[in-house]
Amino acid sequence: MTTSSSPHFITTADADSTVAVVRLAGDLDYESCHAFVRATELLLAERRETGPPLSALRLDFAQLSGIDSMGLSALLMVRRRTDAAGVGLYLDERPACLERLLELTDTLDHLTAPCVADDAGEADERRPGTG
């Protein structure tokens, strides 16, 4: 899958049996954040329907050149979607611009911390983050 919302942002996704990798290139910002969230939602939904279910979603930021507050909002939304799906979220190859934003907003721990399954009687399973 390849999605391009602007000439300055591209996402590509690959998935094996239980792990999906989404590579981000360009600026994750106001113009591109909705396409990014939608692409991850579609990936999660597709795997739920066609199986096997994903155990992890890895976001590869090696080619990320910039991120703004809307990009951070998109990452928080993806975290909510992966939590709901019971899928681990990993932030790989974080560039300095992303590290700085996560540090300033104190959101790195939230995005990468283990989470407890929902309160609807699910087992108390924890998943690792990458801190």
PDB file of C-alpha atoms in Angstrom:
ATOM      1  CA  MET A   1       0.000   0.000   0.000  1.00  0.00           C
ATOM      2  CA  THR A   2       1.286   3.454  -0.841  1.00  0.00           C
ATOM      3  CA  THR A   3      -0.573   6.606   0.078  1.00  0.00           C
ATOM      4  CA  SER A   4       0.431  10.109  -0.864  1.00  0.00           C
ATOM      5  CA  SER A   5      -1.513  13.060   0.476  1.00  0.00           C
ATOM      6  CA  SER A   6       0.833  15.746  -0.755  1.00  0.00           C
ATOM      7  CA  PRO A   7       4.049  15.906  -2.730  1.00  0.00           C
ATOM      8  CA  HIS A   8       5.857  16.313   0.603  1.00  0.00           C
ATOM      9  CA  PHE A   9       4.508  13.250   2.433  1.00  0.00           C
ATOM     10  CA  ILE A  10       4.349   9.573   1.533  1.00  0.00           C
ATOM     11  CA  THR A  11       3.488   6.482   3.554  1.00  0.00           C
ATOM     12  CA  THR A  12       4.214   2.929   2.539  1.00  0.00           C
ATOM     13  CA  ALA A  13       3.194  -0.186   4.415  1.00  0.00           C
ATOM     14  CA  ASP A  14       4.402  -3.760   4.452  1.00  0.00           C
ATOM     15  CA  ALA A  15       3.070  -6.550   6.601  1.00  0.00           C
ATOM     16  CA  ASP A  16       4.201 -10.062   7.329  1.00  0.00           C
ATOM     17  CA  SER A  17       2.181 -12.588   9.264  1.00  0.00           C
ATOM     18  CA  THR A  18       1.823 -10.551  12.480  1.00  0.00           C
ATOM     19  CA  VAL A  19       3.812  -7.303  12.134  1.00  0.00           C
ATOM     20  CA  ALA A  20       3.063  -4.313   9.918  1.00  0.00           C
ATOM     21  CA  VAL A  21       5.626  -1.609   9.151  1.00  0.00           C
ATOM     22  CA  VAL A  22       4.506   1.820   7.997  1.00  0.00           C
ATOM     23  CA  ARG A  23       7.290   4.021   6.639  1.00  0.00           C
ATOM     24  CA  LEU A  24       6.755   7.757   6.714  1.00  0.00           C
ATOM     25  CA  ALA A  25       8.626  10.128   4.418  1.00  0.00           C
ATOM     26  CA  GLY A  26       8.354  13.907   4.360  1.00  0.00           C
ATOM     27  CA  ASP A  27       6.415  16.153   6.720  1.00  0.00           C
ATOM     28  CA  LEU A  28       3.737  14.765   9.035  1.00  0.00           C
ATOM     29  CA  ASP A  29       1.703  17.929   9.436  1.00  0.00           C
ATOM     30  CA  TYR A  30      -1.705  19.557   9.080  1.00  0.00           C
ATOM     31  CA  GLU A  31      -1.918  18.669   5.398  1.00  0.00           C
ATOM     32  CA  SER A  32      -0.883  15.019   5.709  1.00  0.00           C
ATOM     33  CA  CYS A  33      -2.055  13.855   9.149  1.00  0.00           C
ATOM     34  CA  HIS A  34      -5.542  12.774   8.104  1.00  0.00           C
ATOM     35  CA  ALA A  35      -4.233  10.581   5.289  1.00  0.00           C
ATOM     36  CA  PHE A  36      -1.720   8.996   7.664  1.00  0.00           C
ATOM     37  CA  VAL A  37      -4.366   8.165  10.284  1.00  0.00           C
ATOM     38  CA  ARG A  38      -6.728   6.853   7.609  1.00  0.00           C
ATOM     39  CA  ALA A  39      -4.005   4.642   6.112  1.00  0.00           C
ATOM     40  CA  THR A  40      -3.255   3.073   9.493  1.00  0.00           C
ATOM     41  CA  GLU A  41      -6.967   2.608  10.226  1.00  0.00           C
ATOM     42  CA  LEU A  42      -7.427   0.822   6.903  1.00  0.00           C
ATOM     43  CA  LEU A  43      -4.401  -1.382   7.553  1.00  0.00           C
ATOM     44  CA  LEU A  44      -5.689  -2.397  10.990  1.00  0.00           C
ATOM     45  CA  ALA A  45      -9.212  -3.026   9.663  1.00  0.00           C
ATOM     46  CA  GLU A  46      -7.965  -5.044   6.707  1.00  0.00           C
ATOM     47  CA  ARG A  47      -5.914  -7.300   8.932  1.00  0.00           C
ATOM     48  CA  ARG A  48      -8.809  -7.772  11.355  1.00  0.00           C
ATOM     49  CA  GLU A  49     -10.979  -8.963   8.464  1.00  0.00           C
ATOM     50  CA  THR A  50      -8.455 -11.028   6.510  1.00  0.00           C
ATOM     51  CA  GLY A  51      -6.249 -12.270   9.383  1.00  0.00           C
ATOM     52  CA  PRO A  52      -4.010 -13.287  10.867  1.00  0.00           C
ATOM     53  CA  PRO A  53      -4.351 -10.466  13.370  1.00  0.00           C
ATOM     54  CA  LEU A  54      -1.455  -8.096  13.869  1.00  0.00           C
ATOM     55  CA  SER A  55       0.534  -8.168  17.066  1.00  0.00           C
ATOM     56  CA  ALA A  56       2.527  -5.012  16.267  1.00  0.00           C
ATOM     57  CA  LEU A  57       2.451  -1.870  14.174  1.00  0.00           C
ATOM     58  CA  ARG A  58       5.909  -0.393  13.660  1.00  0.00           C
ATOM     59  CA  LEU A  59       6.129   3.204  12.466  1.00  0.00           C
ATOM     60  CA  ASP A  60       9.450   3.859  10.721  1.00  0.00           C
ATOM     61  CA  PHE A  61      10.369   7.545  10.851  1.00  0.00           C
ATOM     62  CA  ALA A  62      13.803   7.276   9.175  1.00  0.00           C
ATOM     63  CA  GLN A  63      12.672   9.504   6.289  1.00  0.00           C
ATOM     64  CA  LEU A  64      10.537  11.907   8.330  1.00  0.00           C
ATOM     65  CA  SER A  65      11.697  15.450   7.715  1.00  0.00           C
ATOM     66  CA  GLY A  66       9.285  17.361   9.945  1.00  0.00           C
ATOM     67  CA  ILE A  67       6.309  17.094  12.276  1.00  0.00           C
ATOM     68  CA  ASP A  68       3.948  19.663  13.753  1.00  0.00           C
ATOM     69  CA  SER A  69       1.248  19.568  16.438  1.00  0.00           C
ATOM     70  CA  MET A  70      -1.256  17.999  14.038  1.00  0.00           C
ATOM     71  CA  GLY A  71       1.275  15.269  13.277  1.00  0.00           C
ATOM     72  CA  LEU A  72       1.567  14.606  17.003  1.00  0.00           C
ATOM     73  CA  SER A  73      -2.216  14.524  17.239  1.00  0.00           C
ATOM     74  CA  ALA A  74      -2.216  11.921  14.458  1.00  0.00           C
ATOM     75  CA  LEU A  75       0.277   9.773  16.380  1.00  0.00           C
ATOM     76  CA  LEU A  76      -1.939   9.969  19.468  1.00  0.00           C
ATOM     77  CA  MET A  77      -4.939   8.919  17.366  1.00  0.00           C
ATOM     78  CA  VAL A  78      -2.987   5.967  15.947  1.00  0.00           C
ATOM     79  CA  ARG A  79      -2.112   4.972  19.515  1.00  0.00           C
ATOM     80  CA  ARG A  80      -5.818   4.918  20.384  1.00  0.00           C
ATOM     81  CA  ARG A  81      -6.559   2.792  17.309  1.00  0.00           C
ATOM     82  CA  THR A  82      -3.786   0.284  18.055  1.00  0.00           C
ATOM     83  CA  ASP A  83      -4.883   0.040  21.695  1.00  0.00           C
ATOM     84  CA  ALA A  84      -8.457  -0.681  20.597  1.00  0.00           C
ATOM     85  CA  ALA A  85      -7.181  -3.386  18.240  1.00  0.00           C
ATOM     86  CA  GLY A  86      -4.837  -4.905  20.841  1.00  0.00           C
ATOM     87  CA  VAL A  87      -1.841  -4.161  18.627  1.00  0.00           C
ATOM     88  CA  GLY A  88       1.532  -3.008  19.980  1.00  0.00           C
ATOM     89  CA  LEU A  89       2.787   0.363  18.693  1.00  0.00           C
ATOM     90  CA  TYR A  90       6.482   0.987  18.099  1.00  0.00           C
ATOM     91  CA  LEU A  91       8.164   4.232  17.019  1.00  0.00           C
ATOM     92  CA  ASP A  92      11.315   3.300  15.104  1.00  0.00           C
ATOM     93  CA  GLU A  93      14.174   5.425  13.744  1.00  0.00           C
ATOM     94  CA  ARG A  94      12.940   8.643  15.335  1.00  0.00           C
ATOM     95  CA  PRO A  95      14.681  11.729  13.917  1.00  0.00           C
ATOM     96  CA  ALA A  96      15.702  14.691  16.070  1.00  0.00           C
ATOM     97  CA  CYS A  97      12.590  16.714  15.140  1.00  0.00           C
ATOM     98  CA  LEU A  98      10.303  13.960  16.430  1.00  0.00           C
ATOM     99  CA  GLU A  99      12.418  13.332  19.541  1.00  0.00           C
ATOM    100  CA  ARG A 100      12.299  17.054  20.348  1.00  0.00           C
ATOM    101  CA  LEU A 101       8.514  17.232  19.950  1.00  0.00           C
ATOM    102  CA  LEU A 102       7.958  14.112  22.062  1.00  0.00           C
ATOM    103  CA  GLU A 103      10.244  15.493  24.755  1.00  0.00           C
ATOM    104  CA  LEU A 104       8.633  18.957  24.780  1.00  0.00           C
ATOM    105  CA  THR A 105       5.136  17.513  25.002  1.00  0.00           C
ATOM    106  CA  ASP A 106       6.087  14.658  27.340  1.00  0.00           C
ATOM    107  CA  THR A 107       4.243  12.168  25.123  1.00  0.00           C
ATOM    108  CA  LEU A 108       6.950   9.582  24.390  1.00  0.00           C
ATOM    109  CA  ASP A 109       6.066   7.452  27.421  1.00  0.00           C
ATOM    110  CA  HIS A 110       2.375   7.558  26.540  1.00  0.00           C
ATOM    111  CA  LEU A 111       2.972   6.560  22.929  1.00  0.00           C
ATOM    112  CA  THR A 112       5.361   3.716  23.704  1.00  0.00           C
ATOM    113  CA  ALA A 113       4.363   2.465  27.157  1.00  0.00           C
ATOM    114  CA  PRO A 114       2.766  -0.913  27.685  1.00  0.00           C
ATOM    115  CA  CYS A 115      -0.963  -0.720  27.972  1.00  0.00           C
ATOM    116  CA  VAL A 116      -3.502  -2.808  29.797  1.00  0.00           C
ATOM    117  CA  ALA A 117      -6.362  -4.348  27.816  1.00  0.00           C
ATOM    118  CA  ASP A 118      -9.686  -2.544  28.078  1.00  0.00           C
ATOM    119  CA  ASP A 119     -11.993  -2.836  31.076  1.00  0.00           C
ATOM    120  CA  ALA A 120     -14.517  -4.987  29.190  1.00  0.00           C
ATOM    121  CA  GLY A 121     -13.233  -8.126  30.849  1.00  0.00           C
ATOM    122  CA  GLU A 122     -10.270  -8.666  28.554  1.00  0.00           C
ATOM    123  CA  ALA A 123      -7.219 -10.400  29.961  1.00  0.00           C
ATOM    124  CA  ASP A 124      -4.664  -8.163  31.624  1.00  0.00           C
ATOM    125  CA  GLU A 125      -2.139  -8.416  28.815  1.00  0.00           C
ATOM    126  CA  ARG A 126       0.716  -5.973  28.531  1.00  0.00           C
ATOM    127  CA  ARG A 127       2.646  -5.071  25.432  1.00  0.00           C
ATOM    128  CA  PRO A 128       6.072  -3.497  25.290  1.00  0.00           C
ATOM    129  CA  GLY A 129       6.887  -0.066  23.979  1.00  0.00           C
ATOM    130  CA  THR A 130      10.196   1.054  22.580  1.00  0.00           C
ATOM    131  CA  GLY A 131      10.756   4.136  24.736  1.00  0.00           C
TER     132      GLY A 131
END
